[in-house]
XYZ file of C-alpha atoms in Angstrom:
415
model
C 188.915 34.014 283.774
C 186.935 31.941 281.313
C 188.400 28.541 280.539
C 187.761 29.243 276.845
C 190.229 32.135 276.750
C 193.904 31.580 275.909
C 196.449 32.177 278.665
C 198.424 34.837 276.791
C 198.318 37.053 273.737
C 198.591 40.818 273.192
C 198.185 42.192 269.674
C 197.398 45.867 270.269
C 197.046 48.522 272.951
C 193.269 48.737 273.296
C 191.507 45.384 272.956
C 189.739 44.383 276.191
C 192.300 43.692 278.890
C 191.862 40.218 280.381
C 195.101 39.403 282.211
C 197.784 41.750 283.512
C 200.761 41.605 285.883
C 200.999 44.283 288.569
C 203.181 44.719 291.647
C 201.730 45.869 294.941
C 204.204 48.220 296.681
C 206.127 46.259 299.282
C 208.988 46.517 301.767
C 211.393 47.475 298.998
C 209.928 50.998 299.087
C 210.773 51.225 302.790
C 214.441 51.201 301.755
C 214.007 54.587 300.056
C 215.406 57.429 302.143
C 216.442 60.986 301.330
C 219.987 59.621 300.969
C 219.181 56.579 298.805
C 216.230 57.452 296.564
C 218.432 58.822 293.774
C 220.438 55.588 293.709
C 217.206 53.668 293.144
C 215.938 56.068 290.428
C 213.190 57.697 292.506
C 212.794 61.459 292.748
C 211.014 61.301 296.106
C 210.366 59.102 299.128
C 206.908 57.492 298.991
C 204.474 57.008 301.880
C 204.251 53.220 301.700
C 200.882 52.654 303.369
C 199.134 55.196 301.161
C 200.891 53.882 298.052
C 199.562 50.407 298.884
C 196.034 51.766 299.327
C 196.218 53.503 295.962
C 197.597 50.412 294.258
C 194.937 48.190 295.827
C 192.306 50.496 294.355
C 194.042 50.287 290.954
C 194.046 46.480 291.068
C 190.406 46.411 292.183
C 189.446 48.628 289.240
C 191.305 46.359 286.822
C 189.398 43.363 288.172
C 186.095 45.247 288.007
C 186.870 45.914 284.335
C 187.215 42.191 283.689
C 190.983 41.756 283.962
C 192.728 39.097 286.036
C 195.255 41.230 287.939
C 198.144 38.900 288.760
C 200.397 40.015 291.604
C 204.079 39.740 290.764
C 204.993 38.585 294.267
C 202.431 35.758 294.105
C 203.819 34.574 290.769
C 207.396 34.716 292.045
C 206.521 32.924 295.284
C 204.846 30.137 293.336
C 207.908 29.835 291.126
C 210.132 29.591 294.215
C 208.119 26.539 295.278
C 209.618 24.727 292.273
C 213.080 23.447 293.364
C 214.665 23.732 289.929
C 213.389 27.281 289.478
C 214.469 28.334 292.984
C 218.009 27.066 292.406
C 218.193 28.722 288.998
C 216.943 32.042 290.356
C 219.355 32.070 293.298
C 222.288 31.145 291.068
C 221.570 34.090 288.786
C 220.719 36.555 291.544
C 223.761 35.708 293.670
C 226.275 35.397 290.869
C 229.933 35.172 291.886
C 230.680 37.601 289.040
C 228.748 40.247 290.974
C 229.347 39.371 294.635
C 232.596 37.432 294.560
C 232.976 33.699 295.118
C 232.840 33.583 298.905
C 230.062 36.173 299.334
C 227.966 34.367 296.716
C 228.362 31.152 298.699
C 227.517 32.874 302.005
C 224.423 34.531 300.574
C 223.227 31.327 298.924
C 223.606 29.381 302.158
C 221.631 32.030 304.028
C 218.765 32.316 301.531
C 218.291 28.907 299.944
C 216.500 27.405 302.969
C 214.105 30.339 303.480
C 210.367 29.719 302.995
C 209.294 30.957 299.574
C 207.397 33.987 300.882
C 210.384 35.104 302.978
C 212.743 34.549 300.056
C 210.588 36.712 297.803
C 210.622 39.460 300.445
C 214.425 39.417 300.363
C 214.567 39.350 296.570
C 212.289 42.393 296.464
C 213.480 44.377 299.490
C 217.141 43.365 299.530
C 219.023 42.491 302.693
C 221.557 44.177 304.987
C 224.565 42.583 306.606
C 222.777 42.777 309.961
C 219.742 40.992 308.563
C 222.013 38.326 307.093
C 223.593 37.756 310.490
C 220.126 37.392 312.009
C 219.524 34.543 309.538
C 222.657 32.801 310.818
C 224.703 33.408 307.677
C 228.365 32.341 308.020
C 229.809 35.661 306.752
C 233.130 34.170 305.653
C 233.450 36.684 302.828
C 235.854 39.599 303.249
C 233.314 41.997 301.744
C 230.620 40.888 304.181
C 232.962 41.097 307.165
C 233.929 44.649 306.196
C 230.320 45.808 305.725
C 228.543 47.736 308.473
C 225.401 46.092 309.927
C 223.081 48.528 308.115
C 224.857 48.253 304.752
C 222.789 46.693 301.992
C 224.369 43.516 300.678
C 221.581 42.868 298.166
C 219.865 46.007 296.868
C 216.072 46.464 296.894
C 214.049 46.677 293.676
C 211.531 49.507 294.208
C 211.094 49.962 290.448
C 209.359 46.593 290.223
C 206.266 48.755 290.744
C 206.531 49.525 287.023
C 205.876 46.056 285.620
C 205.540 47.420 282.083
C 209.287 47.820 281.653
C 210.828 44.440 282.381
C 208.833 42.468 279.826
C 206.495 43.094 276.917
C 204.088 40.657 275.260
C 204.073 40.902 271.486
C 201.410 38.609 270.072
C 201.839 35.228 271.746
C 205.496 35.777 272.621
C 207.204 37.806 275.318
C 210.352 39.918 275.219
C 212.154 39.898 278.557
C 214.034 43.151 278.501
C 217.508 44.154 279.539
C 217.147 47.262 281.678
C 219.455 50.163 280.962
C 220.453 51.061 284.528
C 222.042 48.635 287.032
C 219.448 49.444 289.710
C 216.831 47.585 287.623
C 218.813 44.730 286.061
C 217.763 42.025 288.559
C 214.074 42.620 287.799
C 214.496 40.861 284.448
C 215.660 37.644 286.115
C 212.410 37.507 288.097
C 210.247 37.840 284.997
C 212.309 35.368 283.032
C 211.931 32.746 285.789
C 208.173 33.371 285.952
C 207.729 32.963 282.198
C 210.018 29.944 282.087
C 208.682 28.025 285.087
C 205.255 29.234 286.244
C 202.487 26.835 285.116
C 200.419 29.713 283.744
C 203.090 30.464 281.155
C 205.109 27.260 280.862
C 202.372 24.658 281.105
C 201.936 21.525 279.036
C 199.581 23.393 276.686
C 202.612 25.179 275.222
C 201.531 28.782 275.766
C 203.693 31.495 274.226
C 207.359 31.553 273.323
C 209.795 33.514 275.457
C 212.212 35.810 273.642
C 215.330 36.186 275.753
C 216.503 39.651 274.834
C 218.039 40.434 278.227
C 221.015 38.132 277.806
C 222.810 40.747 275.704
C 225.842 42.406 277.220
C 226.097 46.108 277.879
C 223.622 48.935 278.373
C 223.789 49.787 274.639
C 221.398 46.922 273.909
C 218.846 47.871 276.566
C 215.138 47.993 275.735
C 212.504 48.988 278.286
C 208.825 48.130 277.957
C 207.628 51.692 278.412
C 209.080 52.279 274.957
C 207.295 49.295 273.366
C 203.850 50.038 271.916
C 201.727 47.653 269.827
C 200.136 49.951 267.275
C 198.289 47.100 265.554
C 198.650 43.382 265.065
C 202.048 42.882 263.473
C 203.317 46.451 263.980
C 205.358 47.503 266.990
C 206.545 51.024 267.816
C 209.655 51.373 269.972
C 210.878 54.659 271.375
C 214.538 55.607 270.955
C 214.565 57.175 274.381
C 216.656 57.960 277.420
C 216.400 54.253 278.356
C 216.160 52.421 274.994
C 218.951 52.811 272.450
C 219.237 52.080 268.737
C 221.296 48.906 269.290
C 218.622 47.506 271.573
C 215.855 48.356 269.108
C 217.720 46.635 266.289
C 218.359 43.507 268.373
C 214.740 43.277 269.521
C 213.466 44.018 266.005
C 215.667 41.268 264.601
C 214.331 38.795 267.161
C 210.620 39.504 266.817
C 210.716 39.864 263.029
C 212.560 36.558 262.666
C 210.171 34.890 265.126
C 207.118 36.180 263.268
C 205.780 38.016 266.327
C 205.775 41.213 264.229
C 205.986 42.217 260.573
C 207.467 45.669 261.070
C 208.965 47.829 263.780
C 208.679 51.619 263.872
C 211.496 53.261 265.850
C 210.653 56.772 267.074
C 213.538 59.158 267.806
C 212.653 60.850 271.105
C 214.225 63.663 273.135
C 216.504 62.236 275.824
C 215.051 63.831 278.943
C 214.159 62.527 282.388
C 210.591 63.835 281.995
C 210.258 61.835 278.749
C 212.180 58.717 279.752
C 209.883 56.369 277.774
C 207.596 56.642 274.766
C 204.521 56.134 276.949
C 205.344 59.233 278.992
C 204.489 61.408 275.977
C 201.855 59.414 274.048
C 199.550 56.446 274.523
C 196.864 54.828 272.370
C 193.270 55.292 273.579
C 191.252 53.709 270.747
C 191.724 52.255 267.262
C 192.507 55.613 265.674
C 193.489 57.935 268.511
C 196.434 58.814 270.723
C 196.721 61.217 273.609
C 199.932 63.199 273.165
C 201.971 65.732 275.132
C 201.360 69.123 273.535
C 204.970 70.309 273.757
C 206.352 67.217 272.035
C 207.861 68.159 268.679
C 207.332 66.087 265.557
C 209.807 63.192 265.601
C 211.826 61.306 263.008
C 210.887 57.644 262.551
C 212.622 54.569 261.139
C 210.744 51.588 259.741
C 212.463 48.220 260.144
C 211.398 45.187 258.107
C 212.900 41.838 257.288
C 213.857 40.945 253.716
C 215.160 37.415 253.517
C 217.802 37.066 256.200
C 218.504 40.809 256.444
C 216.890 43.748 258.198
C 216.213 46.845 256.117
C 215.334 50.319 257.328
C 213.586 53.340 255.927
C 213.994 56.757 257.543
C 211.052 59.157 257.518
C 211.205 62.848 258.325
C 209.609 64.345 261.416
C 206.908 65.972 259.296
C 205.701 62.477 258.335
C 205.354 61.151 261.896
C 201.560 61.179 262.074
C 201.227 59.604 258.628
C 203.645 56.850 259.690
C 201.705 56.199 262.896
C 198.357 56.205 261.090
C 199.646 53.655 258.587
C 201.009 51.540 261.438
C 197.598 51.598 263.141
C 195.822 50.788 259.887
C 193.726 53.970 259.750
C 193.484 56.725 257.089
C 194.531 59.420 259.552
C 195.579 59.593 263.179
C 193.385 61.447 265.665
C 195.839 63.224 267.969
C 194.309 64.242 271.293
C 196.286 67.096 272.786
C 194.689 69.065 275.637
C 194.604 72.827 274.895
C 196.852 73.821 277.805
C 199.429 76.582 278.123
C 203.032 75.428 278.250
C 203.187 75.491 282.062
C 200.025 73.451 282.587
C 200.998 71.049 279.794
C 204.413 70.415 281.343
C 202.904 69.876 284.791
C 200.279 67.393 283.591
C 202.823 65.500 281.499
C 205.077 65.242 284.572
C 202.044 63.924 286.458
C 201.598 61.184 283.805
C 198.617 62.755 282.079
C 199.650 61.064 278.808
C 200.324 57.702 280.461
C 196.891 56.103 280.363
C 196.026 52.403 280.254
C 193.289 51.291 277.872
C 191.105 48.528 279.315
C 188.941 48.553 276.167
C 188.754 50.757 273.054
C 187.978 54.319 274.174
C 188.001 53.378 277.887
C 191.134 54.235 279.865
C 192.478 54.388 283.403
C 194.232 57.640 284.361
C 195.498 59.438 287.443
C 192.919 61.827 288.853
C 195.617 64.481 289.304
C 195.760 64.965 285.500
C 192.365 66.634 285.784
C 192.512 68.934 282.754
C 193.734 66.179 280.446
C 191.035 63.824 281.729
C 188.300 66.406 281.199
C 189.566 67.058 277.682
C 189.570 63.343 276.854
C 186.006 62.996 278.109
C 185.013 65.878 275.859
C 186.502 63.931 272.944
C 184.400 60.868 273.726
C 186.956 58.869 275.731
C 185.707 57.238 278.939
C 188.190 58.035 281.713
C 188.304 55.969 284.909
C 190.287 57.851 287.522
C 192.499 56.482 290.277
C 194.332 58.319 293.035
C 198.041 58.744 292.437
C 199.218 61.118 295.127
C 201.857 58.625 296.266
C 202.171 56.254 293.315
C 202.743 59.219 291.016
C 205.831 60.217 292.981
C 207.580 57.284 291.334
C 207.190 58.946 287.894
C 204.985 56.283 286.390
C 201.282 56.164 285.531
C 198.708 53.396 285.027
C 200.353 52.111 281.845
C 203.735 51.965 283.556
C 202.271 49.949 286.437
C 200.785 47.234 284.231
C 202.150 44.472 282.030
C 199.306 43.175 279.844
C 199.512 39.432 279.279
C 196.203 38.870 277.507
C 193.931 41.124 275.489
C 191.000 39.661 273.592
C 189.770 41.027 270.250
C 186.467 42.895 270.381
C 183.937 44.234 267.918
C 183.863 48.004 268.348
């Protein structure tokens, strides 16, 4: 990374990607079994070794494209080397409100003296009562005494693989998101501690402001990063999806509009379906004027949110105006919509395989799963450079290259 580049800053979806946070699959995925994968929001059990190989290739491609691929576990381990940050993270993770007073004390005593790398393994993979006993934990808590040795006391976080969701950079600021489902809530604490304490983000040079949007109570105010899309500098689209509700959009819009990170927010009313859980599962930006879009997606109603004085104002637009709204948001006369000419069966299969979830590393140059072969061929025919990665195992988690990446820095380019 050149010393002349800033540490952070993301103003759109396609400027050259220079720094990005990813998470290499770890022991947390070994906790997935046929009996537990639903609890942890996975449809299938992944083959961990192959998933790691595929992710290593993804990270290597990002680096070959000029991006500094930061590993989430490295960032978290480095934060845990800071005593203040370690104490703050453990206090939030092992809250008495969640575990009870005595169990919180027992867990803290067992984990606070661990080396940072071992602590991060526990934070990611969780811990069973038997594993706690092996650490010499006192187990004074009634709940811990009643647990079976194989019972999880602290749940794993396999969805950390999808680093897009827990935080989203908007200009030089970052929104740390409140996740909708309990299985993902602890992920936000990790990102907040990284942005608050890691020297890369909290150094003396005063890089970026952190927007703490995850401190809101209740799932109604959830926002997930897969629904957040930077259509142009100053304009943010947010999907009203299965995971992101209207209350969350309004709270985030109020924060970023007041902060000056954005000038307008476009909320897009999506179908609430598992296959379309986030906005980026049905459309992603590939260059300054183009989006790839799921062919079976209907036209959607949109709502523009702006700030007038100390109030937010909205304007509803009909579904028939969606493309005009998006074109205006991207600052182009008309939107080029790239929809592969597939029959409804093939279209549904490729969308399920994350064919629309591509990651732009530069304008007109995207990373995609190789399994979305027909979509990739179509994009190439439309002048988009497609860099393919294997996703036989990673794709089982229902997330593509965009889902697995949290851009931290994109630099403007002349294109």
